[in-house]
Short mmCIF file of N, CA and C in Angstrom, two decimals:
data_model
loop_
_atom_site.label_atom_id
_atom_site.label_comp_id
_atom_site.label_asym_id
_atom_site.label_seq_id
_atom_site.Cartn_x
_atom_site.Cartn_y
_atom_site.Cartn_z
N MET A 483 144.47 70.33 127.74
CA MET A 483 143.29 69.61 127.29
C MET A 483 142.57 70.42 126.21
N THR A 484 142.17 69.77 125.14
CA THR A 484 141.50 70.42 124.03
C THR A 484 140.00 70.52 124.30
N THR A 485 139.44 71.68 124.04
CA THR A 485 138.00 71.86 124.19
C THR A 485 137.30 71.28 122.97
N LYS A 486 136.27 70.47 123.23
CA LYS A 486 135.46 69.92 122.15
C LYS A 486 134.33 70.89 121.85
N TYR A 487 133.91 70.92 120.59
CA TYR A 487 132.80 71.77 120.18
C TYR A 487 131.82 70.97 119.34
N ILE A 488 130.56 71.36 119.46
CA ILE A 488 129.53 70.92 118.52
C ILE A 488 128.96 72.20 117.92
N ARG A 489 128.11 72.09 116.92
CA ARG A 489 127.57 73.28 116.26
C ARG A 489 126.06 73.18 116.15
N ILE A 490 125.41 74.32 116.18
CA ILE A 490 123.98 74.37 115.88
C ILE A 490 123.84 74.09 114.39
N VAL A 491 122.93 73.17 114.04
CA VAL A 491 122.87 72.70 112.65
C VAL A 491 121.88 73.44 111.76
N GLY A 492 120.95 74.19 112.31
CA GLY A 492 119.97 74.85 111.45
C GLY A 492 119.47 76.16 112.02
N GLY A 493 118.76 76.91 111.19
CA GLY A 493 118.12 78.13 111.63
C GLY A 493 119.06 79.32 111.66
N SER A 494 118.63 80.36 112.37
CA SER A 494 119.36 81.63 112.37
C SER A 494 120.69 81.56 113.12
N TYR A 495 120.85 80.59 114.03
CA TYR A 495 122.11 80.44 114.76
C TYR A 495 123.00 79.36 114.14
N ARG A 496 122.64 78.91 112.96
CA ARG A 496 123.35 77.82 112.29
C ARG A 496 124.86 78.07 112.29
N ARG A 497 125.60 77.02 112.51
CA ARG A 497 127.06 76.99 112.54
C ARG A 497 127.67 77.61 113.80
N THR A 498 126.85 78.08 114.74
CA THR A 498 127.39 78.61 115.99
C THR A 498 128.03 77.48 116.78
N PRO A 499 129.31 77.64 117.16
CA PRO A 499 129.96 76.59 117.96
C PRO A 499 129.48 76.64 119.41
N ILE A 500 129.35 75.45 119.99
CA ILE A 500 128.98 75.31 121.39
C ILE A 500 130.08 74.49 122.05
N ALA A 501 130.73 75.05 123.04
CA ALA A 501 131.77 74.32 123.77
C ALA A 501 131.11 73.23 124.61
N VAL A 502 131.75 72.06 124.64
CA VAL A 502 131.26 70.93 125.43
C VAL A 502 132.11 70.86 126.70
N ILE A 503 131.48 71.19 127.83
CA ILE A 503 132.22 71.14 129.09
C ILE A 503 132.39 69.68 129.52
N ASP A 504 133.36 69.42 130.36
CA ASP A 504 133.59 68.09 130.90
C ASP A 504 132.76 67.95 132.16
N ALA A 505 131.62 67.28 132.03
CA ALA A 505 130.72 67.09 133.17
C ALA A 505 130.23 65.65 133.19
N PRO A 506 130.04 65.07 134.37
CA PRO A 506 129.58 63.69 134.47
C PRO A 506 128.24 63.49 133.75
N GLY A 507 128.16 62.44 132.94
CA GLY A 507 126.91 62.09 132.26
C GLY A 507 126.57 62.94 131.06
N LEU A 508 127.40 63.95 130.73
CA LEU A 508 127.10 64.82 129.59
C LEU A 508 127.45 64.11 128.29
N ARG A 509 126.44 63.93 127.44
CA ARG A 509 126.58 63.30 126.13
C ARG A 509 125.89 64.21 125.13
N PRO A 510 126.59 65.13 124.52
CA PRO A 510 125.92 66.01 123.57
C PRO A 510 125.29 65.21 122.43
N THR A 511 124.07 65.57 122.08
CA THR A 511 123.39 64.91 120.98
C THR A 511 124.13 65.24 119.68
N PRO A 512 124.54 64.22 118.92
CA PRO A 512 125.30 64.48 117.69
C PRO A 512 124.51 65.33 116.67
N ASP A 513 125.26 66.05 115.85
CA ASP A 513 124.65 66.91 114.82
C ASP A 513 123.63 66.16 113.98
N ARG A 514 123.99 64.97 113.52
CA ARG A 514 123.11 64.21 112.62
C ARG A 514 121.79 63.87 113.31
N VAL A 515 121.84 63.54 114.59
CA VAL A 515 120.62 63.20 115.34
C VAL A 515 119.75 64.44 115.51
N ARG A 516 120.38 65.58 115.86
CA ARG A 516 119.60 66.82 116.00
C ARG A 516 118.97 67.21 114.67
N GLU A 517 119.71 67.05 113.59
CA GLU A 517 119.16 67.37 112.28
C GLU A 517 117.96 66.48 111.96
N THR A 518 118.06 65.19 112.28
CA THR A 518 116.94 64.27 112.06
C THR A 518 115.74 64.68 112.91
N LEU A 519 115.97 64.95 114.20
CA LEU A 519 114.88 65.36 115.08
C LEU A 519 114.18 66.59 114.52
N TYR A 520 114.92 67.60 114.12
CA TYR A 520 114.29 68.84 113.65
C TYR A 520 113.66 68.68 112.27
N ASN A 521 114.10 67.71 111.50
CA ASN A 521 113.37 67.36 110.26
C ASN A 521 112.02 66.74 110.62
N TRP A 522 112.02 65.85 111.62
CA TRP A 522 110.76 65.26 112.08
C TRP A 522 109.81 66.35 112.57
N LEU A 523 110.32 67.24 113.42
CA LEU A 523 109.48 68.32 113.96
C LEU A 523 108.97 69.23 112.85
N GLY A 524 109.83 69.55 111.89
CA GLY A 524 109.41 70.37 110.76
C GLY A 524 108.25 69.73 110.02
N HIS A 525 108.29 68.41 109.89
CA HIS A 525 107.20 67.68 109.22
C HIS A 525 105.91 67.77 110.04
N PHE A 526 105.99 67.44 111.33
CA PHE A 526 104.77 67.42 112.16
C PHE A 526 104.22 68.81 112.43
N TRP A 527 105.07 69.81 112.44
CA TRP A 527 104.64 71.19 112.69
C TRP A 527 104.53 72.00 111.41
N GLN A 528 104.59 71.36 110.26
CA GLN A 528 104.53 72.04 108.96
C GLN A 528 105.54 73.20 108.89
N GLY A 529 106.72 72.99 109.49
CA GLY A 529 107.78 73.98 109.43
C GLY A 529 107.54 75.22 110.29
N GLU A 530 106.48 75.22 111.09
CA GLU A 530 106.11 76.40 111.88
C GLU A 530 106.56 76.25 113.33
N PHE A 531 107.57 77.00 113.72
CA PHE A 531 108.11 76.95 115.07
C PHE A 531 107.75 78.19 115.89
N ALA A 532 107.27 79.25 115.25
CA ALA A 532 107.11 80.56 115.90
C ALA A 532 106.16 80.55 117.09
N ASP A 533 105.20 79.64 117.12
CA ASP A 533 104.24 79.62 118.23
C ASP A 533 104.57 78.53 119.25
N LYS A 534 105.72 77.88 119.13
CA LYS A 534 106.03 76.72 119.96
C LYS A 534 106.80 77.08 121.23
N ARG A 535 106.42 76.38 122.30
CA ARG A 535 107.11 76.47 123.59
C ARG A 535 107.84 75.16 123.82
N VAL A 536 109.13 75.26 124.16
CA VAL A 536 109.99 74.08 124.25
C VAL A 536 110.66 74.04 125.63
N LEU A 537 110.65 72.86 126.24
CA LEU A 537 111.28 72.62 127.54
C LEU A 537 112.37 71.58 127.35
N ASP A 538 113.63 71.97 127.61
CA ASP A 538 114.79 71.06 127.53
C ASP A 538 115.20 70.77 128.96
N LEU A 539 114.83 69.57 129.46
CA LEU A 539 114.99 69.27 130.89
C LEU A 539 116.40 68.90 131.33
N PHE A 540 117.22 68.40 130.47
CA PHE A 540 118.60 68.05 130.80
C PHE A 540 119.47 68.76 129.77
N ALA A 541 119.52 70.08 129.85
CA ALA A 541 120.06 70.89 128.75
C ALA A 541 121.52 70.61 128.44
N GLY A 542 122.36 70.40 129.43
CA GLY A 542 123.78 70.14 129.15
C GLY A 542 124.39 71.28 128.35
N THR A 543 124.76 71.01 127.10
CA THR A 543 125.32 72.04 126.22
C THR A 543 124.25 73.01 125.72
N GLY A 544 122.98 72.60 125.80
CA GLY A 544 121.89 73.42 125.29
C GLY A 544 121.58 73.18 123.83
N ALA A 545 122.33 72.28 123.20
CA ALA A 545 122.19 72.10 121.75
C ALA A 545 120.77 71.75 121.31
N LEU A 546 120.10 70.84 122.01
CA LEU A 546 118.74 70.46 121.60
C LEU A 546 117.79 71.65 121.66
N GLY A 547 117.77 72.34 122.78
CA GLY A 547 116.87 73.48 122.93
C GLY A 547 117.25 74.66 122.06
N LEU A 548 118.54 74.91 121.91
CA LEU A 548 118.99 76.03 121.07
C LEU A 548 118.64 75.82 119.61
N GLU A 549 118.57 74.57 119.17
CA GLU A 549 118.12 74.29 117.80
C GLU A 549 116.68 74.80 117.61
N ALA A 550 115.84 74.64 118.62
CA ALA A 550 114.46 75.13 118.54
C ALA A 550 114.45 76.66 118.48
N ALA A 551 115.26 77.29 119.35
CA ALA A 551 115.34 78.76 119.34
C ALA A 551 115.87 79.26 118.01
N SER A 552 116.84 78.57 117.46
CA SER A 552 117.43 78.95 116.18
C SER A 552 116.40 78.93 115.06
N ARG A 553 115.41 78.07 115.20
CA ARG A 553 114.35 77.95 114.18
C ARG A 553 113.15 78.84 114.49
N GLY A 554 113.27 79.67 115.54
CA GLY A 554 112.24 80.66 115.81
C GLY A 554 111.21 80.31 116.86
N ALA A 555 111.48 79.28 117.70
CA ALA A 555 110.52 78.94 118.76
C ALA A 555 110.24 80.16 119.63
N ARG A 556 109.00 80.28 120.05
CA ARG A 556 108.57 81.43 120.86
C ARG A 556 109.25 81.45 122.22
N GLU A 557 109.41 80.27 122.84
CA GLU A 557 110.01 80.18 124.17
C GLU A 557 110.76 78.87 124.29
N VAL A 558 111.98 78.94 124.83
CA VAL A 558 112.78 77.75 125.10
C VAL A 558 113.31 77.88 126.53
N LEU A 559 112.98 76.90 127.36
CA LEU A 559 113.46 76.87 128.73
C LEU A 559 114.49 75.75 128.85
N LEU A 560 115.73 76.11 129.18
CA LEU A 560 116.82 75.15 129.36
C LEU A 560 117.00 74.90 130.86
N VAL A 561 116.83 73.66 131.29
CA VAL A 561 116.96 73.29 132.70
C VAL A 561 118.23 72.46 132.85
N GLU A 562 119.08 72.86 133.79
CA GLU A 562 120.36 72.18 133.99
C GLU A 562 120.79 72.31 135.45
N THR A 563 121.39 71.25 136.00
CA THR A 563 121.84 71.27 137.39
C THR A 563 123.32 71.65 137.53
N ASP A 564 124.14 71.31 136.57
CA ASP A 564 125.58 71.56 136.66
C ASP A 564 125.86 73.06 136.57
N ARG A 565 126.51 73.61 137.59
CA ARG A 565 126.76 75.06 137.64
C ARG A 565 127.60 75.56 136.47
N ARG A 566 128.61 74.78 136.08
CA ARG A 566 129.45 75.20 134.95
C ARG A 566 128.64 75.21 133.65
N ALA A 567 127.78 74.21 133.49
CA ALA A 567 126.93 74.16 132.30
C ALA A 567 125.95 75.33 132.28
N VAL A 568 125.39 75.65 133.44
CA VAL A 568 124.46 76.79 133.54
C VAL A 568 125.17 78.08 133.13
N ALA A 569 126.39 78.28 133.63
CA ALA A 569 127.16 79.48 133.29
C ALA A 569 127.44 79.53 131.79
N ALA A 570 127.80 78.38 131.21
CA ALA A 570 128.08 78.32 129.77
C ALA A 570 126.81 78.60 128.96
N LEU A 571 125.68 78.07 129.41
CA LEU A 571 124.40 78.32 128.72
C LEU A 571 124.04 79.80 128.75
N ARG A 572 124.20 80.41 129.91
CA ARG A 572 123.88 81.84 130.02
C ARG A 572 124.80 82.69 129.14
N ALA A 573 126.08 82.34 129.11
CA ALA A 573 127.03 83.09 128.26
C ALA A 573 126.68 82.92 126.78
N LEU A 574 126.30 81.72 126.38
CA LEU A 574 125.94 81.49 124.98
C LEU A 574 124.64 82.21 124.62
N ARG A 575 123.66 82.17 125.52
CA ARG A 575 122.41 82.90 125.29
C ARG A 575 122.69 84.39 125.08
N GLN A 576 123.56 84.94 125.92
CA GLN A 576 123.94 86.35 125.81
C GLN A 576 124.64 86.63 124.48
N LYS A 577 125.60 85.78 124.13
CA LYS A 577 126.36 85.95 122.88
C LYS A 577 125.42 85.94 121.66
N LEU A 578 124.44 85.04 121.68
CA LEU A 578 123.50 84.92 120.56
C LEU A 578 122.42 86.00 120.58
N GLY A 579 122.22 86.63 121.73
CA GLY A 579 121.10 87.57 121.86
C GLY A 579 119.78 86.83 121.77
N ALA A 580 119.76 85.60 122.29
CA ALA A 580 118.60 84.71 122.17
C ALA A 580 117.55 85.08 123.21
N GLN A 581 116.70 86.04 122.88
CA GLN A 581 115.68 86.54 123.80
C GLN A 581 114.63 85.49 124.17
N ALA A 582 114.40 84.52 123.30
CA ALA A 582 113.39 83.49 123.57
C ALA A 582 113.88 82.42 124.54
N VAL A 583 115.19 82.43 124.84
CA VAL A 583 115.78 81.38 125.67
C VAL A 583 115.92 81.85 127.12
N ARG A 584 115.47 80.98 128.03
CA ARG A 584 115.68 81.20 129.46
C ARG A 584 116.47 80.01 129.99
N VAL A 585 117.35 80.27 130.93
CA VAL A 585 118.15 79.22 131.55
C VAL A 585 117.72 79.09 133.01
N HIS A 586 117.34 77.87 133.41
CA HIS A 586 116.88 77.62 134.77
C HIS A 586 117.84 76.65 135.45
N PRO A 587 118.58 77.13 136.47
CA PRO A 587 119.44 76.21 137.20
C PRO A 587 118.58 75.39 138.17
N GLY A 588 118.52 74.09 137.97
CA GLY A 588 117.71 73.31 138.88
C GLY A 588 117.46 71.90 138.39
N ASP A 589 116.69 71.21 139.18
CA ASP A 589 116.38 69.80 139.00
C ASP A 589 115.27 69.59 137.97
N ALA A 590 115.43 68.59 137.13
CA ALA A 590 114.45 68.29 136.07
C ALA A 590 113.08 67.94 136.64
N LEU A 591 113.04 67.14 137.70
CA LEU A 591 111.74 66.75 138.27
C LEU A 591 110.99 67.96 138.81
N ALA A 592 111.68 68.82 139.54
CA ALA A 592 111.03 70.02 140.08
C ALA A 592 110.56 70.94 138.96
N ALA A 593 111.38 71.11 137.94
CA ALA A 593 111.00 71.97 136.81
C ALA A 593 109.79 71.39 136.08
N LEU A 594 109.76 70.08 135.92
CA LEU A 594 108.64 69.45 135.21
C LEU A 594 107.35 69.56 136.01
N ARG A 595 107.44 69.45 137.31
CA ARG A 595 106.24 69.59 138.17
C ARG A 595 105.59 70.96 138.02
N GLY A 596 106.39 71.99 137.76
CA GLY A 596 105.84 73.34 137.62
C GLY A 596 105.57 73.75 136.20
N ALA A 597 105.76 72.85 135.25
CA ALA A 597 105.62 73.19 133.83
C ALA A 597 104.21 72.91 133.32
N ALA A 598 103.78 73.70 132.33
CA ALA A 598 102.47 73.48 131.70
C ALA A 598 102.47 74.10 130.32
N GLY A 599 101.74 73.46 129.40
CA GLY A 599 101.50 74.04 128.09
C GLY A 599 102.65 73.98 127.11
N TYR A 600 103.61 73.09 127.30
CA TYR A 600 104.74 72.99 126.37
C TYR A 600 104.37 72.15 125.16
N ASP A 601 104.81 72.61 123.99
CA ASP A 601 104.57 71.89 122.74
C ASP A 601 105.58 70.76 122.54
N LEU A 602 106.76 70.91 123.17
CA LEU A 602 107.82 69.92 123.03
C LEU A 602 108.62 69.87 124.33
N VAL A 603 108.81 68.65 124.83
CA VAL A 603 109.71 68.43 125.96
C VAL A 603 110.84 67.55 125.46
N LEU A 604 112.07 68.02 125.68
CA LEU A 604 113.28 67.31 125.26
C LEU A 604 113.88 66.60 126.46
N LEU A 605 114.08 65.28 126.33
CA LEU A 605 114.62 64.47 127.42
C LEU A 605 115.87 63.74 126.95
N ASP A 606 117.01 64.18 127.44
CA ASP A 606 118.28 63.51 127.17
C ASP A 606 119.00 63.36 128.51
N PRO A 607 118.42 62.52 129.40
CA PRO A 607 118.97 62.39 130.75
C PRO A 607 120.20 61.49 130.78
N PRO A 608 120.96 61.55 131.88
CA PRO A 608 122.05 60.57 132.05
C PRO A 608 121.45 59.16 131.98
N PHE A 609 122.16 58.27 131.33
CA PHE A 609 121.66 56.89 131.17
C PHE A 609 121.80 56.11 132.46
N ARG A 610 121.00 55.04 132.55
CA ARG A 610 121.03 54.05 133.63
C ARG A 610 120.82 54.65 135.03
N GLN A 611 120.00 55.69 135.11
CA GLN A 611 119.69 56.28 136.41
C GLN A 611 118.18 56.34 136.67
N GLY A 612 117.38 55.72 135.79
CA GLY A 612 115.94 55.66 136.00
C GLY A 612 115.18 56.96 135.79
N TRP A 613 115.80 57.92 135.09
CA TRP A 613 115.15 59.22 134.91
C TRP A 613 113.85 59.13 134.12
N LEU A 614 113.84 58.42 133.02
CA LEU A 614 112.64 58.40 132.18
C LEU A 614 111.44 57.83 132.93
N GLU A 615 111.67 56.77 133.73
CA GLU A 615 110.57 56.17 134.50
C GLU A 615 109.99 57.18 135.49
N ARG A 616 110.81 58.04 136.05
CA ARG A 616 110.33 59.05 137.01
C ARG A 616 109.65 60.22 136.31
N LEU A 617 110.06 60.50 135.06
CA LEU A 617 109.53 61.67 134.34
C LEU A 617 108.21 61.40 133.63
N TRP A 618 108.03 60.20 133.07
CA TRP A 618 106.83 59.93 132.26
C TRP A 618 105.52 60.30 132.95
N PRO A 619 105.32 59.93 134.23
CA PRO A 619 104.03 60.25 134.87
C PRO A 619 103.76 61.75 134.98
N LEU A 620 104.81 62.57 134.98
CA LEU A 620 104.64 64.02 135.12
C LEU A 620 104.45 64.74 133.78
N LEU A 621 104.80 64.09 132.69
CA LEU A 621 104.76 64.75 131.38
C LEU A 621 103.38 65.23 130.95
N PRO A 622 102.30 64.45 131.16
CA PRO A 622 101.00 64.94 130.71
C PRO A 622 100.63 66.32 131.26
N GLY A 623 100.98 66.61 132.50
CA GLY A 623 100.69 67.91 133.08
C GLY A 623 101.51 69.05 132.50
N ALA A 624 102.63 68.72 131.87
CA ALA A 624 103.52 69.74 131.32
C ALA A 624 103.26 70.04 129.85
N LEU A 625 102.53 69.15 129.19
CA LEU A 625 102.36 69.25 127.74
C LEU A 625 101.06 69.92 127.32
N ALA A 626 101.14 70.63 126.21
CA ALA A 626 99.94 71.13 125.54
C ALA A 626 99.23 69.93 124.91
N PRO A 627 97.94 70.07 124.56
CA PRO A 627 97.29 68.97 123.83
C PRO A 627 98.10 68.64 122.58
N ALA A 628 98.28 67.35 122.34
CA ALA A 628 99.06 66.84 121.20
C ALA A 628 100.54 67.25 121.27
N GLY A 629 101.01 67.57 122.49
CA GLY A 629 102.41 67.92 122.68
C GLY A 629 103.33 66.75 122.35
N LEU A 630 104.58 67.07 122.04
CA LEU A 630 105.56 66.07 121.65
C LEU A 630 106.63 65.91 122.71
N VAL A 631 107.17 64.69 122.80
CA VAL A 631 108.27 64.39 123.71
C VAL A 631 109.36 63.70 122.91
N TYR A 632 110.56 64.28 122.97
CA TYR A 632 111.74 63.65 122.37
C TYR A 632 112.52 63.02 123.51
N ALA A 633 112.90 61.74 123.37
CA ALA A 633 113.63 61.05 124.43
C ALA A 633 114.78 60.26 123.85
N GLU A 634 115.94 60.38 124.51
CA GLU A 634 117.10 59.56 124.19
C GLU A 634 117.27 58.54 125.30
N SER A 635 117.70 57.34 124.93
CA SER A 635 117.88 56.28 125.91
C SER A 635 118.93 55.29 125.43
N GLU A 636 119.32 54.40 126.34
CA GLU A 636 120.31 53.39 126.01
C GLU A 636 119.69 52.17 125.33
N ALA A 637 118.36 52.10 125.30
CA ALA A 637 117.63 50.99 124.69
C ALA A 637 116.36 51.53 124.04
N PRO A 638 115.77 50.77 123.11
CA PRO A 638 114.52 51.23 122.50
C PRO A 638 113.43 51.38 123.56
N LEU A 639 112.57 52.38 123.36
CA LEU A 639 111.48 52.64 124.30
C LEU A 639 110.14 52.33 123.65
N ALA A 640 109.23 51.80 124.44
CA ALA A 640 107.84 51.63 124.00
C ALA A 640 107.08 52.89 124.45
N ALA A 641 105.99 53.16 123.76
CA ALA A 641 105.18 54.33 124.13
C ALA A 641 104.48 54.07 125.46
N PRO A 642 104.65 54.97 126.43
CA PRO A 642 103.93 54.84 127.70
C PRO A 642 102.44 55.09 127.48
N PRO A 643 101.58 54.70 128.42
CA PRO A 643 100.15 54.96 128.29
C PRO A 643 99.89 56.45 128.05
N GLY A 644 99.00 56.73 127.09
CA GLY A 644 98.66 58.11 126.77
C GLY A 644 99.54 58.74 125.71
N PHE A 645 100.55 58.00 125.24
CA PHE A 645 101.48 58.51 124.23
C PHE A 645 101.51 57.58 123.03
N THR A 646 101.82 58.15 121.87
CA THR A 646 102.00 57.39 120.64
C THR A 646 103.42 57.61 120.15
N LEU A 647 104.08 56.52 119.77
CA LEU A 647 105.42 56.64 119.20
C LEU A 647 105.28 57.06 117.74
N LEU A 648 105.83 58.23 117.40
CA LEU A 648 105.75 58.75 116.03
C LEU A 648 106.95 58.33 115.19
N ARG A 649 108.14 58.41 115.77
CA ARG A 649 109.38 58.10 115.05
C ARG A 649 110.40 57.58 116.05
N GLN A 650 111.31 56.75 115.55
CA GLN A 650 112.45 56.31 116.35
C GLN A 650 113.59 55.95 115.44
N ASP A 651 114.80 56.03 115.99
CA ASP A 651 115.99 55.69 115.23
C ASP A 651 117.11 55.40 116.22
N LYS A 652 118.27 55.07 115.71
CA LYS A 652 119.42 54.75 116.55
C LYS A 652 120.66 55.34 115.90
N ALA A 653 121.54 55.90 116.74
CA ALA A 653 122.83 56.41 116.29
C ALA A 653 123.87 55.91 117.28
N GLY A 654 124.73 55.02 116.85
CA GLY A 654 125.70 54.42 117.77
C GLY A 654 124.96 53.67 118.85
N ALA A 655 125.27 53.97 120.11
CA ALA A 655 124.62 53.29 121.24
C ALA A 655 123.39 54.03 121.74
N VAL A 656 123.00 55.13 121.06
CA VAL A 656 121.88 55.94 121.53
C VAL A 656 120.63 55.68 120.69
N HIS A 657 119.55 55.38 121.37
CA HIS A 657 118.24 55.24 120.73
C HIS A 657 117.51 56.55 120.95
N TYR A 658 116.87 57.07 119.90
CA TYR A 658 116.12 58.30 120.07
C TYR A 658 114.73 58.15 119.49
N HIS A 659 113.78 58.85 120.14
CA HIS A 659 112.35 58.63 119.90
C HIS A 659 111.60 59.95 119.92
N LEU A 660 110.51 60.00 119.15
CA LEU A 660 109.59 61.14 119.21
C LEU A 660 108.20 60.58 119.50
N PHE A 661 107.63 61.03 120.62
CA PHE A 661 106.31 60.58 121.05
C PHE A 661 105.34 61.76 120.99
N GLN A 662 104.05 61.44 120.84
CA GLN A 662 103.01 62.47 120.90
C GLN A 662 102.05 62.12 122.02
N PHE A 663 101.71 63.13 122.80
CA PHE A 663 100.75 62.98 123.88
C PHE A 663 99.34 63.04 123.31
N ALA A 664 98.51 62.10 123.70
CA ALA A 664 97.12 62.10 123.25
C ALA A 664 96.26 62.58 124.41
N ALA A 665 96.01 63.88 124.45
CA ALA A 665 95.32 64.51 125.57
C ALA A 665 93.91 63.99 125.77
N SER A 666 93.31 63.46 124.71
CA SER A 666 91.93 63.00 124.82
C SER A 666 91.82 61.66 125.52
N GLN A 667 92.94 60.93 125.68
CA GLN A 667 92.89 59.64 126.36
C GLN A 667 92.87 59.86 127.87
N ASN A 668 92.09 59.04 128.54
CA ASN A 668 92.04 59.12 130.01
C ASN A 668 92.52 57.84 130.63
#
C-alpha cells in the first residue's frame, strides 16, 4: 500500500511532507483550502500570527494546526483521539522542532470544555456525526474576545447565535467557513 502525503503550504515549515495515516473519518484538508484559510487569517490578523493561540480539535494529520505554527503562532494545541495519529503528530512535532506545538491525546468535547482564550479554533470533525451541533455551545468559553472559528462541513453552515460568518467557500464536497465570535453579545 502506498503512503499518501500532503504538504505544509506556507511559513517556516513550508513544503514539509505529512504522511496521511489510514484512519476512519480522516479527511485531510486539501492544500488549496488551507492556503485560502491562511490567506483569510492573514487578512483579518494583518499577517500577525506571533501572539495567536490556536486549538485544532480534530487534528488528524495536524495540517491545519501546523500551518499556524509554521506561520509563527505562539501556541498550537493539536487534539486527536486516534492513537496512531497522535504518535504521528508527536513524531512530526519532534522532527520539525516545533516548540509551540503540543499534542493532546483525547476527546474534542473534553478538550474544549477545559479551553480558554484561544484566538482560533479549527473544527474539521468527521462528517454526519453531529459534532458541530455539540461543539458550538462550548466555543464561547474557549475563545478570546473576537476569536475566530474555522469549520468544515458536508453542507453550508449558518452563523450560530453570537457568531458572524466572515468567509465561506466550497471545495469538492467540503464546505468551509470562517466565523468570528462577538464577545459583546449576550
